[in-house]
């Protein structure tokens, strides 16, 4: 699978400014992970819940999570994000589903998902 980055706008949804970051598209990650300092200090969002996650190495750790407004590929929705370590910008599968996007790993872009059934 090809790995690539995409621009993501992050805001608190309450009229604050949008911060643009470059996030790694990571369909192996369930949730989007952004640095806690970005979310707290620049966006002004505090964790709403604390949840336990299993990391790629199998260890478990608690992280804060919150709902933020994201802008990806000219689409804007609210999605839950995880308050991560510095330098960690991951765009996870749940956010991609909310946005109706899938990765085109050949061309390194996000594209609209085909019609989904319910």
PDB file of C-alpha atoms in Angstrom, residues 16-116:
ATOM      1  CA  UNK A  16     -11.945  30.072  15.554  1.00  0.00           C
ATOM      2  CA  UNK A  17      -9.301  30.123  12.868  1.00  0.00           C
ATOM      3  CA  UNK A  18      -8.406  27.011  10.888  1.00  0.00           C
ATOM      4  CA  UNK A  19      -4.928  25.545  11.300  1.00  0.00           C
ATOM      5  CA  UNK A  20      -3.666  23.603   8.280  1.00  0.00           C
ATOM      6  CA  UNK A  21      -1.470  20.558   8.813  1.00  0.00           C
ATOM      7  CA  UNK A  22       0.007  17.863   6.615  1.00  0.00           C
ATOM      8  CA  UNK A  23      -1.343  14.467   7.790  1.00  0.00           C
ATOM      9  CA  UNK A  24      -0.266  10.961   6.878  1.00  0.00           C
ATOM     10  CA  UNK A  25      -3.180   8.962   5.434  1.00  0.00           C
ATOM     11  CA  UNK A  26      -3.181   5.882   7.682  1.00  0.00           C
ATOM     12  CA  UNK A  27      -6.073   3.481   7.065  1.00  0.00           C
ATOM     13  CA  UNK A  28      -4.513   1.161   9.652  1.00  0.00           C
ATOM     14  CA  UNK A  29      -5.342   3.739  12.331  1.00  0.00           C
ATOM     15  CA  UNK A  30      -8.959   3.785  13.461  1.00  0.00           C
ATOM     16  CA  UNK A  31      -8.988   7.434  14.544  1.00  0.00           C
ATOM     17  CA  UNK A  32      -7.282  10.607  13.430  1.00  0.00           C
ATOM     18  CA  UNK A  33      -4.387  11.540  15.721  1.00  0.00           C
ATOM     19  CA  UNK A  34      -3.108  15.115  16.071  1.00  0.00           C
ATOM     20  CA  UNK A  35      -0.590  16.631  18.502  1.00  0.00           C
ATOM     21  CA  UNK A  36      -2.161  17.567  21.840  1.00  0.00           C
ATOM     22  CA  UNK A  37      -0.424  20.962  21.704  1.00  0.00           C
ATOM     23  CA  UNK A  38      -2.088  21.775  18.365  1.00  0.00           C
ATOM     24  CA  UNK A  39      -5.513  20.860  19.685  1.00  0.00           C
ATOM     25  CA  UNK A  40      -5.181  22.535  23.096  1.00  0.00           C
ATOM     26  CA  UNK A  41      -3.062  25.619  22.432  1.00  0.00           C
ATOM     27  CA  UNK A  42      -3.691  26.564  18.807  1.00  0.00           C
ATOM     28  CA  UNK A  43      -7.260  25.284  18.319  1.00  0.00           C
ATOM     29  CA  UNK A  44      -8.498  25.753  21.888  1.00  0.00           C
ATOM     30  CA  UNK A  45     -10.036  22.293  22.342  1.00  0.00           C
ATOM     31  CA  UNK A  46      -9.781  20.268  25.552  1.00  0.00           C
ATOM     32  CA  UNK A  47     -10.222  16.491  25.750  1.00  0.00           C
ATOM     33  CA  UNK A  48     -13.882  15.561  26.209  1.00  0.00           C
ATOM     34  CA  UNK A  49     -13.189  11.931  27.139  1.00  0.00           C
ATOM     35  CA  UNK A  50     -10.244   9.702  28.018  1.00  0.00           C
ATOM     36  CA  UNK A  51     -10.106   6.341  26.289  1.00  0.00           C
ATOM     37  CA  UNK A  52      -7.759   3.383  26.174  1.00  0.00           C
ATOM     38  CA  UNK A  53      -6.181   2.517  22.831  1.00  0.00           C
ATOM     39  CA  UNK A  54      -4.039  -0.365  21.643  1.00  0.00           C
ATOM     40  CA  UNK A  55      -0.928   0.871  19.845  1.00  0.00           C
ATOM     41  CA  UNK A  56       0.739  -0.787  16.849  1.00  0.00           C
ATOM     42  CA  UNK A  57       3.250  -2.540  19.149  1.00  0.00           C
ATOM     43  CA  UNK A  58       0.404  -4.083  21.176  1.00  0.00           C
ATOM     44  CA  UNK A  59       0.827  -1.835  24.225  1.00  0.00           C
ATOM     45  CA  UNK A  60      -2.157  -0.003  25.694  1.00  0.00           C
ATOM     46  CA  UNK A  61      -2.340   3.687  26.547  1.00  0.00           C
ATOM     47  CA  UNK A  62      -4.988   6.246  27.515  1.00  0.00           C
ATOM     48  CA  UNK A  63      -5.439   9.342  25.361  1.00  0.00           C
ATOM     49  CA  UNK A  64      -7.841  12.243  25.389  1.00  0.00           C
ATOM     50  CA  UNK A  65     -10.338  12.550  22.548  1.00  0.00           C
ATOM     51  CA  UNK A  66     -12.595  15.351  21.330  1.00  0.00           C
ATOM     52  CA  UNK A  67     -14.785  16.336  18.411  1.00  0.00           C
ATOM     53  CA  UNK A  68     -13.242  18.938  16.080  1.00  0.00           C
ATOM     54  CA  UNK A  69     -14.140  20.386  12.701  1.00  0.00           C
ATOM     55  CA  UNK A  70     -11.908  19.090   9.911  1.00  0.00           C
ATOM     56  CA  UNK A  71     -11.567  20.262   6.325  1.00  0.00           C
ATOM     57  CA  UNK A  72     -10.295  17.616   3.913  1.00  0.00           C
ATOM     58  CA  UNK A  73     -10.524  17.630   0.106  1.00  0.00           C
ATOM     59  CA  UNK A  74     -12.924  20.609   0.128  1.00  0.00           C
ATOM     60  CA  UNK A  75     -15.289  18.814   2.537  1.00  0.00           C
ATOM     61  CA  UNK A  76     -15.963  19.931   6.086  1.00  0.00           C
ATOM     62  CA  UNK A  77     -17.324  17.742   8.878  1.00  0.00           C
ATOM     63  CA  UNK A  78     -16.938  17.114  12.594  1.00  0.00           C
ATOM     64  CA  UNK A  79     -14.881  14.082  13.551  1.00  0.00           C
ATOM     65  CA  UNK A  80     -13.413  12.633  16.733  1.00  0.00           C
ATOM     66  CA  UNK A  81      -9.644  13.017  17.069  1.00  0.00           C
ATOM     67  CA  UNK A  82      -7.082  11.669  19.507  1.00  0.00           C
ATOM     68  CA  UNK A  83      -4.728  13.991  21.436  1.00  0.00           C
ATOM     69  CA  UNK A  84      -1.370  12.505  20.427  1.00  0.00           C
ATOM     70  CA  UNK A  85       2.326  13.168  20.798  1.00  0.00           C
ATOM     71  CA  UNK A  86       4.216  15.986  19.091  1.00  0.00           C
ATOM     72  CA  UNK A  87       4.790  15.440  15.394  1.00  0.00           C
ATOM     73  CA  UNK A  88       2.024  12.833  15.086  1.00  0.00           C
ATOM     74  CA  UNK A  89      -0.379  13.755  12.275  1.00  0.00           C
ATOM     75  CA  UNK A  90      -2.387  10.682  11.219  1.00  0.00           C
ATOM     76  CA  UNK A  91      -5.614  10.723   9.226  1.00  0.00           C
ATOM     77  CA  UNK A  92      -7.468   7.569  10.311  1.00  0.00           C
ATOM     78  CA  UNK A  93     -10.103   5.322   8.770  1.00  0.00           C
ATOM     79  CA  UNK A  94     -13.066   6.615  10.798  1.00  0.00           C
ATOM     80  CA  UNK A  95     -12.509  10.181   9.618  1.00  0.00           C
ATOM     81  CA  UNK A  96     -12.152   9.013   6.011  1.00  0.00           C
ATOM     82  CA  UNK A  97     -15.479   7.181   6.334  1.00  0.00           C
ATOM     83  CA  UNK A  98     -17.196  10.280   7.767  1.00  0.00           C
ATOM     84  CA  UNK A  99     -15.888  12.272   4.809  1.00  0.00           C
ATOM     85  CA  UNK A 100     -16.815   9.612   2.227  1.00  0.00           C
ATOM     86  CA  UNK A 101     -13.219   9.423   1.013  1.00  0.00           C
ATOM     87  CA  UNK A 102     -10.870   6.582   0.143  1.00  0.00           C
ATOM     88  CA  UNK A 103      -7.141   6.709  -0.610  1.00  0.00           C
ATOM     89  CA  UNK A 104      -5.948   6.330  -4.185  1.00  0.00           C
ATOM     90  CA  UNK A 105      -2.488   5.016  -3.327  1.00  0.00           C
ATOM     91  CA  UNK A 106      -1.324   5.012  -6.935  1.00  0.00           C
ATOM     92  CA  UNK A 107      -1.898   8.731  -7.458  1.00  0.00           C
ATOM     93  CA  UNK A 108      -1.474   9.708  -3.768  1.00  0.00           C
ATOM     94  CA  UNK A 109      -4.796  11.525  -3.446  1.00  0.00           C
ATOM     95  CA  UNK A 110      -8.084  11.053  -1.636  1.00  0.00           C
ATOM     96  CA  UNK A 111     -11.068  10.336  -3.861  1.00  0.00           C
ATOM     97  CA  UNK A 112     -14.811  10.053  -3.313  1.00  0.00           C
ATOM     98  CA  UNK A 113     -15.859   6.608  -2.140  1.00  0.00           C
ATOM     99  CA  UNK A 114     -18.162   4.699  -4.450  1.00  0.00           C
ATOM    100  CA  UNK A 115     -21.805   4.606  -3.413  1.00  0.00           C
ATOM    101  CA  UNK A 116     -22.285   2.908  -0.110  1.00  0.00           C
TER     102      UNK A 116
END
